[in-house]
Amino acid sequence: MAEAGKKAIQSAHHLPVDSIYIGAMNVEEFVGDGNFAALLADYMGLSGVASSRVETACSTGAAVFESAFYAVASGYMKNVLVVAGEKMSHLPKTTTARILTEVIDREERRYGATMSALAGMIAHRYQKEFGLSDKRLRKVLARVVEKNSANGTLNPYARAKRTITKEVYERGRLIATPLRLFDCSPNADGAAAVVLTCEKTPIRVSGMGHATDTMALRHRASITSFSSTRASALKAYAMAQLNPRDIQFAEVHDAFSIFEIIGTEDLGFFESGQGWRAVEDGTTALDGRLPINPSGGLLARGHPAGASGLAQIVEIAMMMLGEVEGKRQIKWADVGLAQSAGALANNNVVTILEKSDRHRVLTTGWQPEYKPVIQVGTSDGTPGTLDDSGILETYTTLYATPEGFSPPHTLGLVGLEGGRMVLARYPKYLEKDRFKIGQRVLLKKRGESMLFETAGFLETMKNRVKSLFGRKTPREKRNQNTAP
Amino acid sequence: MAEAGKKAIQSAHHLPVDSIYIGAMNVEEFVGDGNFAALLADYMGLSGVASSRVETACSTGAAVFESAFYAVASGYMKNVLVVAGEKMSHLPKTTTARILTEVIDREERRYGATMSALAGMIAHRYQKEFGLSDKRLRKVLARVVEKNSANGTLNPYARAKRTITKEVYERGRLIATPLRLFDCSPNADGAAAVVLTCEKTPIRVSGMGHATDTMALRHRASITSFSSTRASALKAYAMAQLNPRDIQFAEVHDAFSIFEIIGTEDLGFFESGQGWRAVEDGTTALDGRLPINPSGGLLARGHPAGASGLAQIVEIAMMMLGEVEGKRQIKWADVGLAQSAGALANNNVVTILEKSDRHRVLTTGWQPEYKPVIQVGTSDGTPGTLDDSGILETYTTLYATPEGFSPPHTLGLVGLEGGRMVLARYPKYLEKDRFKIGQRVLLKKRGESMLFETAGFLETMKNRVKSLFGRKTPREKRNQNTAP
């Protein structure tokens, strides 16, 4: 982080810094140091300078940029150094997983939900809502992974050094159905830094938006769209007086491959349910009409939680300055957008950068073309009495389970009368998931947990018992033996 | 925190909130929840609203207010809700102590330094530099504790419900010499909240300053003054075009009683080394010329780490609005100041509030009267070769030791040639401290730690051996026995 910070100051021609804004998600647990804003100032040789830390889970890097922007925009600060980073690769995997899971709703955590589990449920629902076959979905997700990893090979700051072809993708183990290893951005260490200044510079912050959503997926109004991305995009476009079609390239929060697709829809680049087509037809490729994640995104860059949001912004700035190496450099790079999501898009930030010398007249006649439906969910807190059945809205089977759970671990979101949803787990009798989104399932309470059972559950149990005891169940055998 | 937040919105006549700024020091470790900005927004029924968390160790509450202020001052936000709090009393004391110690420099932590230890060293140095006898120092510190606890009894939000008289104070056990139990602010749970708005209100933020200092006490230029308080006060006075003598009352960060005295000096209320006199002669009492900590301060209110800085600001606002109960209400309350320190004054924030209808003309003729010497320390990082002796600059004997250390545990700061200081511990042979600040001590390396030994050390050892083996040492006895 200090290295990135010093580099940023250097590239800003050593402007004197009035204040430092630090982004880091969880330094206390990852590295055991608190008081991190002061510590980093000291470490960079900037003791004395005001320093604050900002945190919004995985969108920390973008949120700290936002707060620093207000400090400069207020007129009270001339030059502000923004540094964001995370160090997380040195801990045992289970520890890192436990720490990362703290960003999830407490109740969903209790059921063994991880970020991958929630992303898996979202992917299944997307597949169902927009009518993709299993094969088609797999092809589309593999395409996102291939595109971003290929972009990443051109980025010296990326973690990935090879293109993940469809063949390699398919060999990746299942993490949370339908998501496989390469659908998930890897944990990483990293940092990014910029200097924000009131002086005239080649690039200006032209739009900015920030919004939250409910902590729990079950409280959301939609499972295939993030209202916080929509709300923050709306604010950013309005501030910039721009529309989605004005954006020339974007860094979209692809913590999971499916998030990139949903992100491009929520940002208004494509209609709902059409984002996957843009991947398939190459619209979002490096040489496409709207390059998405030319840096390689989180999938290829890696996802050092606190850094990613700012790394996106740095990528966009470097692209605009023509400082990107060789083939990765986009020809038309005057307006770029970065979208960063905190945890399950609980806390999202959209930032639009524009070249300062871009010929554009802000007119009073600007008309917003992007008019998304934004339905923020509600957490009423009172579970009330539970129905004994409901509709399976989505599900996932976890193969990479958190501590205390063993694979396969199936979680489902069950919709009740009146629109409320509950999280429930499936009892561990089936090895393969044979669930159908939209089917009616039975709900049962076991201890503190809710279980869901499919209508075919009894049938399946009977078959399993049959296979254990031969062609007939014990009862059938008994009946046969005592037959007259 | 949600309760405080809702109350603030209510008292702001339900102004629609554009953004939320959350202050909390370490929610991840204290309560096991991350993604706290989104979580709290959700919990307050404000899902959708932008929400960021700001953290600067124990001054978090003031720093989050600062960032929220810039957001409003920038013109991009109309109304911002600021909520700060901490929940820390539910954990075992050793866990809380470990978490709190993370704000201290890593090297100083390794020696078993706690916040109390560092405060103890500062108190001893203050005593020496300004020529206070042991009795006088004890009397002054007891007076701070008595004043603040008495103020606290009048504050329904305070934790302390009784006045700590000198007799009670003296019965408090030693924590880190010369500091006793009641010199240290207690851990507590608590929250505070305000709404900042661009609308006209009875109170305005008139001055604000923020500065850091080196993480390590041994890297500081002074041990009896906090450069970060001085620097942040200087900025705040300049912004407000006010001078120390314009301040009518103040909340000063009394995490330890000695910090209140040093704080009032660093804020320019009193000359260096004169702050203790102002306590003795009643200047800083509730009915004195300059009431300090009319709320009872951290000593009486308790110190919920993330909340304290904002609680100070809320206290000042309530005092100005005449919303404080009975005897505690100060008659002239038009200009108030809050000073909040992160950890060992690594990250300090000074905030000045003024009544909006106060008759005052900002003139170009304003002259700063407060011209403190601000010497920020440096951490060069390279310990270099160590001298074999140095001057004892200050010390403390810890009786409340962190895990892995047992009392009494004596730590000293030893000054070397060229002005550099090292932290060293005293070997555990003496039960009472017989150290003299300014005396030459020997330095020895034992494993990874530096030890200091006083010149009288060998003499003392001899005496101890004598007391164990009778009047004579074994060698003396042997010599006697084999005498011709």
PDB file of C-alpha atoms in Angstrom, chain A residues 18 21 25-26 28-29 31-39 41-42 46-57 63 66-67 69-71 73-74 76-77 102-104 106 109 210-216 219 235 239 342-344 346-347 376-377 379, chain B residues 18 21 25-26 28-29 31-39 41-42 46-57 63 66-67 69-71 73-74 76-77 102-104 106 109 210-216 219 235 239 342-344 346-347 376-377 379:
ATOM      1  CA  ASP A  18      -3.391  17.800   2.649  1.00  0.00           C
ATOM      2  CA  TYR A  21      -7.825   8.531   2.708  1.00  0.00           C
ATOM      3  CA  MET A  25     -11.653  -3.916   4.476  1.00  0.00           C
ATOM      4  CA  ASN A  26     -10.409  -5.766   7.517  1.00  0.00           C
ATOM      5  CA  GLU A  28      -7.423  -5.954  12.077  1.00  0.00           C
ATOM      6  CA  GLU A  29      -8.213  -9.582  11.318  1.00  0.00           C
ATOM      7  CA  VAL A  31      -2.847  -8.563   9.545  1.00  0.00           C
ATOM      8  CA  GLY A  32      -3.551  -7.846  13.226  1.00  0.00           C
ATOM      9  CA  ASP A  33      -2.980  -4.092  13.059  1.00  0.00           C
ATOM     10  CA  GLY A  34      -5.517  -1.453  14.007  1.00  0.00           C
ATOM     11  CA  ASN A  35      -5.212   2.339  13.799  1.00  0.00           C
ATOM     12  CA  PHE A  36      -4.354   1.711  10.175  1.00  0.00           C
ATOM     13  CA  ALA A  37      -4.853   5.222   8.793  1.00  0.00           C
ATOM     14  CA  ALA A  38      -2.193   6.607  11.132  1.00  0.00           C
ATOM     15  CA  LEU A  39       0.023   3.551  10.666  1.00  0.00           C
ATOM     16  CA  ALA A  41       0.687   7.620   6.994  1.00  0.00           C
ATOM     17  CA  ASP A  42       3.641   6.947   9.289  1.00  0.00           C
ATOM     18  CA  LEU A  46       3.744  11.281   5.981  1.00  0.00           C
ATOM     19  CA  SER A  47       3.289  11.449   9.765  1.00  0.00           C
ATOM     20  CA  GLY A  48       1.405  14.583  10.645  1.00  0.00           C
ATOM     21  CA  VAL A  49      -0.892  14.556   7.616  1.00  0.00           C
ATOM     22  CA  ALA A  50      -4.594  13.933   8.366  1.00  0.00           C
ATOM     23  CA  SER A  51      -5.496  10.329   7.569  1.00  0.00           C
ATOM     24  CA  SER A  52      -8.852   8.516   7.666  1.00  0.00           C
ATOM     25  CA  ARG A  53      -9.831   4.987   6.771  1.00  0.00           C
ATOM     26  CA  VAL A  54     -13.041   4.259   4.880  1.00  0.00           C
ATOM     27  CA  GLU A  55     -14.619   0.816   4.598  1.00  0.00           C
ATOM     28  CA  THR A  56     -17.641  -0.634   2.785  1.00  0.00           C
ATOM     29  CA  ALA A  57     -16.688  -4.323   2.510  1.00  0.00           C
ATOM     30  CA  ALA A  63     -16.070   4.270  -1.404  1.00  0.00           C
ATOM     31  CA  GLU A  66     -15.864   8.893  -3.086  1.00  0.00           C
ATOM     32  CA  SER A  67     -15.176  10.311   0.394  1.00  0.00           C
ATOM     33  CA  PHE A  69     -13.608  13.305  -3.740  1.00  0.00           C
ATOM     34  CA  TYR A  70     -16.028  15.134  -1.408  1.00  0.00           C
ATOM     35  CA  ALA A  71     -13.087  16.376   0.682  1.00  0.00           C
ATOM     36  CA  ALA A  73     -14.907  19.106  -3.832  1.00  0.00           C
ATOM     37  CA  SER A  74     -15.731  20.807  -0.508  1.00  0.00           C
ATOM     38  CA  TYR A  76     -11.282  22.387   2.307  1.00  0.00           C
ATOM     39  CA  MET A  77      -8.607  20.105   0.797  1.00  0.00           C
ATOM     40  CA  GLU A 102     -18.441 -11.806   8.030  1.00  0.00           C
ATOM     41  CA  VAL A 103     -19.756  -9.519   5.289  1.00  0.00           C
ATOM     42  CA  ILE A 104     -22.796 -11.765   4.830  1.00  0.00           C
ATOM     43  CA  ARG A 106     -25.821 -13.278  10.033  1.00  0.00           C
ATOM     44  CA  ARG A 109     -24.166 -17.289   7.446  1.00  0.00           C
ATOM     45  CA  HIS A 210     -23.450   5.208  -4.104  1.00  0.00           C
ATOM     46  CA  ALA A 211     -26.309   3.075  -2.772  1.00  0.00           C
ATOM     47  CA  THR A 212     -26.943   0.132  -0.470  1.00  0.00           C
ATOM     48  CA  ASP A 213     -29.247  -2.859  -0.489  1.00  0.00           C
ATOM     49  CA  THR A 214     -30.571  -5.198   2.185  1.00  0.00           C
ATOM     50  CA  MET A 215     -27.967  -7.408   3.835  1.00  0.00           C
ATOM     51  CA  ALA A 216     -29.923 -10.581   3.136  1.00  0.00           C
ATOM     52  CA  HIS A 219     -35.110  -9.666   1.644  1.00  0.00           C
ATOM     53  CA  LYS A 235     -26.993   8.963  -9.581  1.00  0.00           C
ATOM     54  CA  MET A 239     -24.259  13.912 -12.041  1.00  0.00           C
ATOM     55  CA  GLY A 342     -19.595  -4.408  -1.477  1.00  0.00           C
ATOM     56  CA  ALA A 343     -20.290  -8.018  -0.473  1.00  0.00           C
ATOM     57  CA  LEU A 344     -23.502  -9.189  -2.188  1.00  0.00           C
ATOM     58  CA  ASN A 346     -25.032  -4.449  -0.396  1.00  0.00           C
ATOM     59  CA  ASN A 347     -22.977  -1.341  -0.833  1.00  0.00           C
ATOM     60  CA  VAL A 376     -35.047  -1.834  -2.679  1.00  0.00           C
ATOM     61  CA  GLY A 377     -35.942  -4.813  -0.541  1.00  0.00           C
ATOM     62  CA  SER A 379     -36.075  -6.524   6.112  1.00  0.00           C
TER      63      SER A 379
ATOM     64  CA  ASP B  18     -28.905  11.383   1.208  1.00  0.00           C
ATOM     65  CA  TYR B  21     -21.631   7.876   7.557  1.00  0.00           C
ATOM     66  CA  MET B  25     -13.512   1.139  15.396  1.00  0.00           C
ATOM     67  CA  ASN B  26     -13.513  -2.628  15.150  1.00  0.00           C
ATOM     68  CA  GLU B  28     -15.423  -7.271  13.027  1.00  0.00           C
ATOM     69  CA  GLU B  29     -13.575  -8.356  16.137  1.00  0.00           C
ATOM     70  CA  VAL B  31     -19.177  -8.294  17.366  1.00  0.00           C
ATOM     71  CA  GLY B  32     -18.149 -10.505  14.437  1.00  0.00           C
ATOM     72  CA  ASP B  33     -19.982  -8.541  11.733  1.00  0.00           C
ATOM     73  CA  GLY B  34     -18.380  -6.966   8.690  1.00  0.00           C
ATOM     74  CA  ASN B  35     -20.013  -4.892   5.952  1.00  0.00           C
ATOM     75  CA  PHE B  36     -21.214  -2.727   8.807  1.00  0.00           C
ATOM     76  CA  ALA B  37     -22.193   0.387   6.867  1.00  0.00           C
ATOM     77  CA  ALA B  38     -24.726  -1.585   4.834  1.00  0.00           C
ATOM     78  CA  LEU B  39     -25.791  -3.628   7.841  1.00  0.00           C
ATOM     79  CA  ALA B  41     -28.441   1.160   7.084  1.00  0.00           C
ATOM     80  CA  ASP B  42     -30.537  -1.984   6.702  1.00  0.00           C
ATOM     81  CA  LEU B  46     -32.692   2.853   5.415  1.00  0.00           C
ATOM     82  CA  SER B  47     -31.661   0.194   2.889  1.00  0.00           C
ATOM     83  CA  GLY B  48     -30.875   1.842  -0.395  1.00  0.00           C
ATOM     84  CA  VAL B  49     -29.253   4.948   1.096  1.00  0.00           C
ATOM     85  CA  ALA B  50     -25.495   5.299   0.473  1.00  0.00           C
ATOM     86  CA  SER B  51     -23.552   4.296   3.576  1.00  0.00           C
ATOM     87  CA  SER B  52     -19.816   4.402   4.336  1.00  0.00           C
ATOM     88  CA  ARG B  53     -17.862   3.531   7.430  1.00  0.00           C
ATOM     89  CA  VAL B  54     -14.969   5.703   8.604  1.00  0.00           C
ATOM     90  CA  GLU B  55     -12.385   4.612  11.158  1.00  0.00           C
ATOM     91  CA  THR B  56      -9.416   6.279  12.867  1.00  0.00           C
ATOM     92  CA  ALA B  57      -9.066   4.159  16.046  1.00  0.00           C
ATOM     93  CA  ALA B  63     -13.265  11.591  11.939  1.00  0.00           C
ATOM     94  CA  GLU B  66     -15.332  15.290   9.436  1.00  0.00           C
ATOM     95  CA  SER B  67     -15.847  13.130   6.329  1.00  0.00           C
ATOM     96  CA  PHE B  69     -19.046  17.378   6.825  1.00  0.00           C
ATOM     97  CA  TYR B  70     -17.038  17.404   3.574  1.00  0.00           C
ATOM     98  CA  ALA B  71     -19.812  15.458   1.832  1.00  0.00           C
ATOM     99  CA  ALA B  73     -19.851  21.032   2.189  1.00  0.00           C
ATOM    100  CA  SER B  74     -19.097  19.665  -1.298  1.00  0.00           C
ATOM    101  CA  TYR B  76     -23.263  16.807  -3.473  1.00  0.00           C
ATOM    102  CA  MET B  77     -25.202  15.848  -0.326  1.00  0.00           C
ATOM    103  CA  GLU B 102      -3.928  -3.511  18.124  1.00  0.00           C
ATOM    104  CA  VAL B 103      -3.973   0.289  17.813  1.00  0.00           C
ATOM    105  CA  ILE B 104      -0.465   0.473  19.316  1.00  0.00           C
ATOM    106  CA  ARG B 106       3.741  -3.322  16.758  1.00  0.00           C
ATOM    107  CA  ARG B 109       3.138  -4.053  21.716  1.00  0.00           C
ATOM    108  CA  HIS B 210      -7.234  16.697  11.613  1.00  0.00           C
ATOM    109  CA  ALA B 211      -3.635  15.511  11.944  1.00  0.00           C
ATOM    110  CA  THR B 212      -1.650  12.377  12.680  1.00  0.00           C
ATOM    111  CA  ASP B 213       1.512  11.571  14.601  1.00  0.00           C
ATOM    112  CA  THR B 214       3.999   8.699  14.543  1.00  0.00           C
ATOM    113  CA  MET B 215       2.639   5.357  15.677  1.00  0.00           C
ATOM    114  CA  ALA B 216       5.424   4.843  18.216  1.00  0.00           C
ATOM    115  CA  HIS B 219       9.626   8.280  17.540  1.00  0.00           C
ATOM    116  CA  LYS B 235      -6.201  24.151  11.472  1.00  0.00           C
ATOM    117  CA  MET B 239     -10.837  27.765   9.644  1.00  0.00           C
ATOM    118  CA  GLY B 342      -7.035   8.178  18.066  1.00  0.00           C
ATOM    119  CA  ALA B 343      -4.996   5.708  20.093  1.00  0.00           C
ATOM    120  CA  LEU B 344      -1.904   7.497  21.490  1.00  0.00           C
ATOM    121  CA  ASN B 346      -1.817   9.201  16.473  1.00  0.00           C
ATOM    122  CA  ASN B 347      -4.858  10.509  14.716  1.00  0.00           C
ATOM    123  CA  VAL B 376       6.149  15.798  14.187  1.00  0.00           C
ATOM    124  CA  GLY B 377       8.384  12.871  15.020  1.00  0.00           C
ATOM    125  CA  SER B 379      10.212   6.848  12.240  1.00  0.00           C
TER     126      SER B 379
END
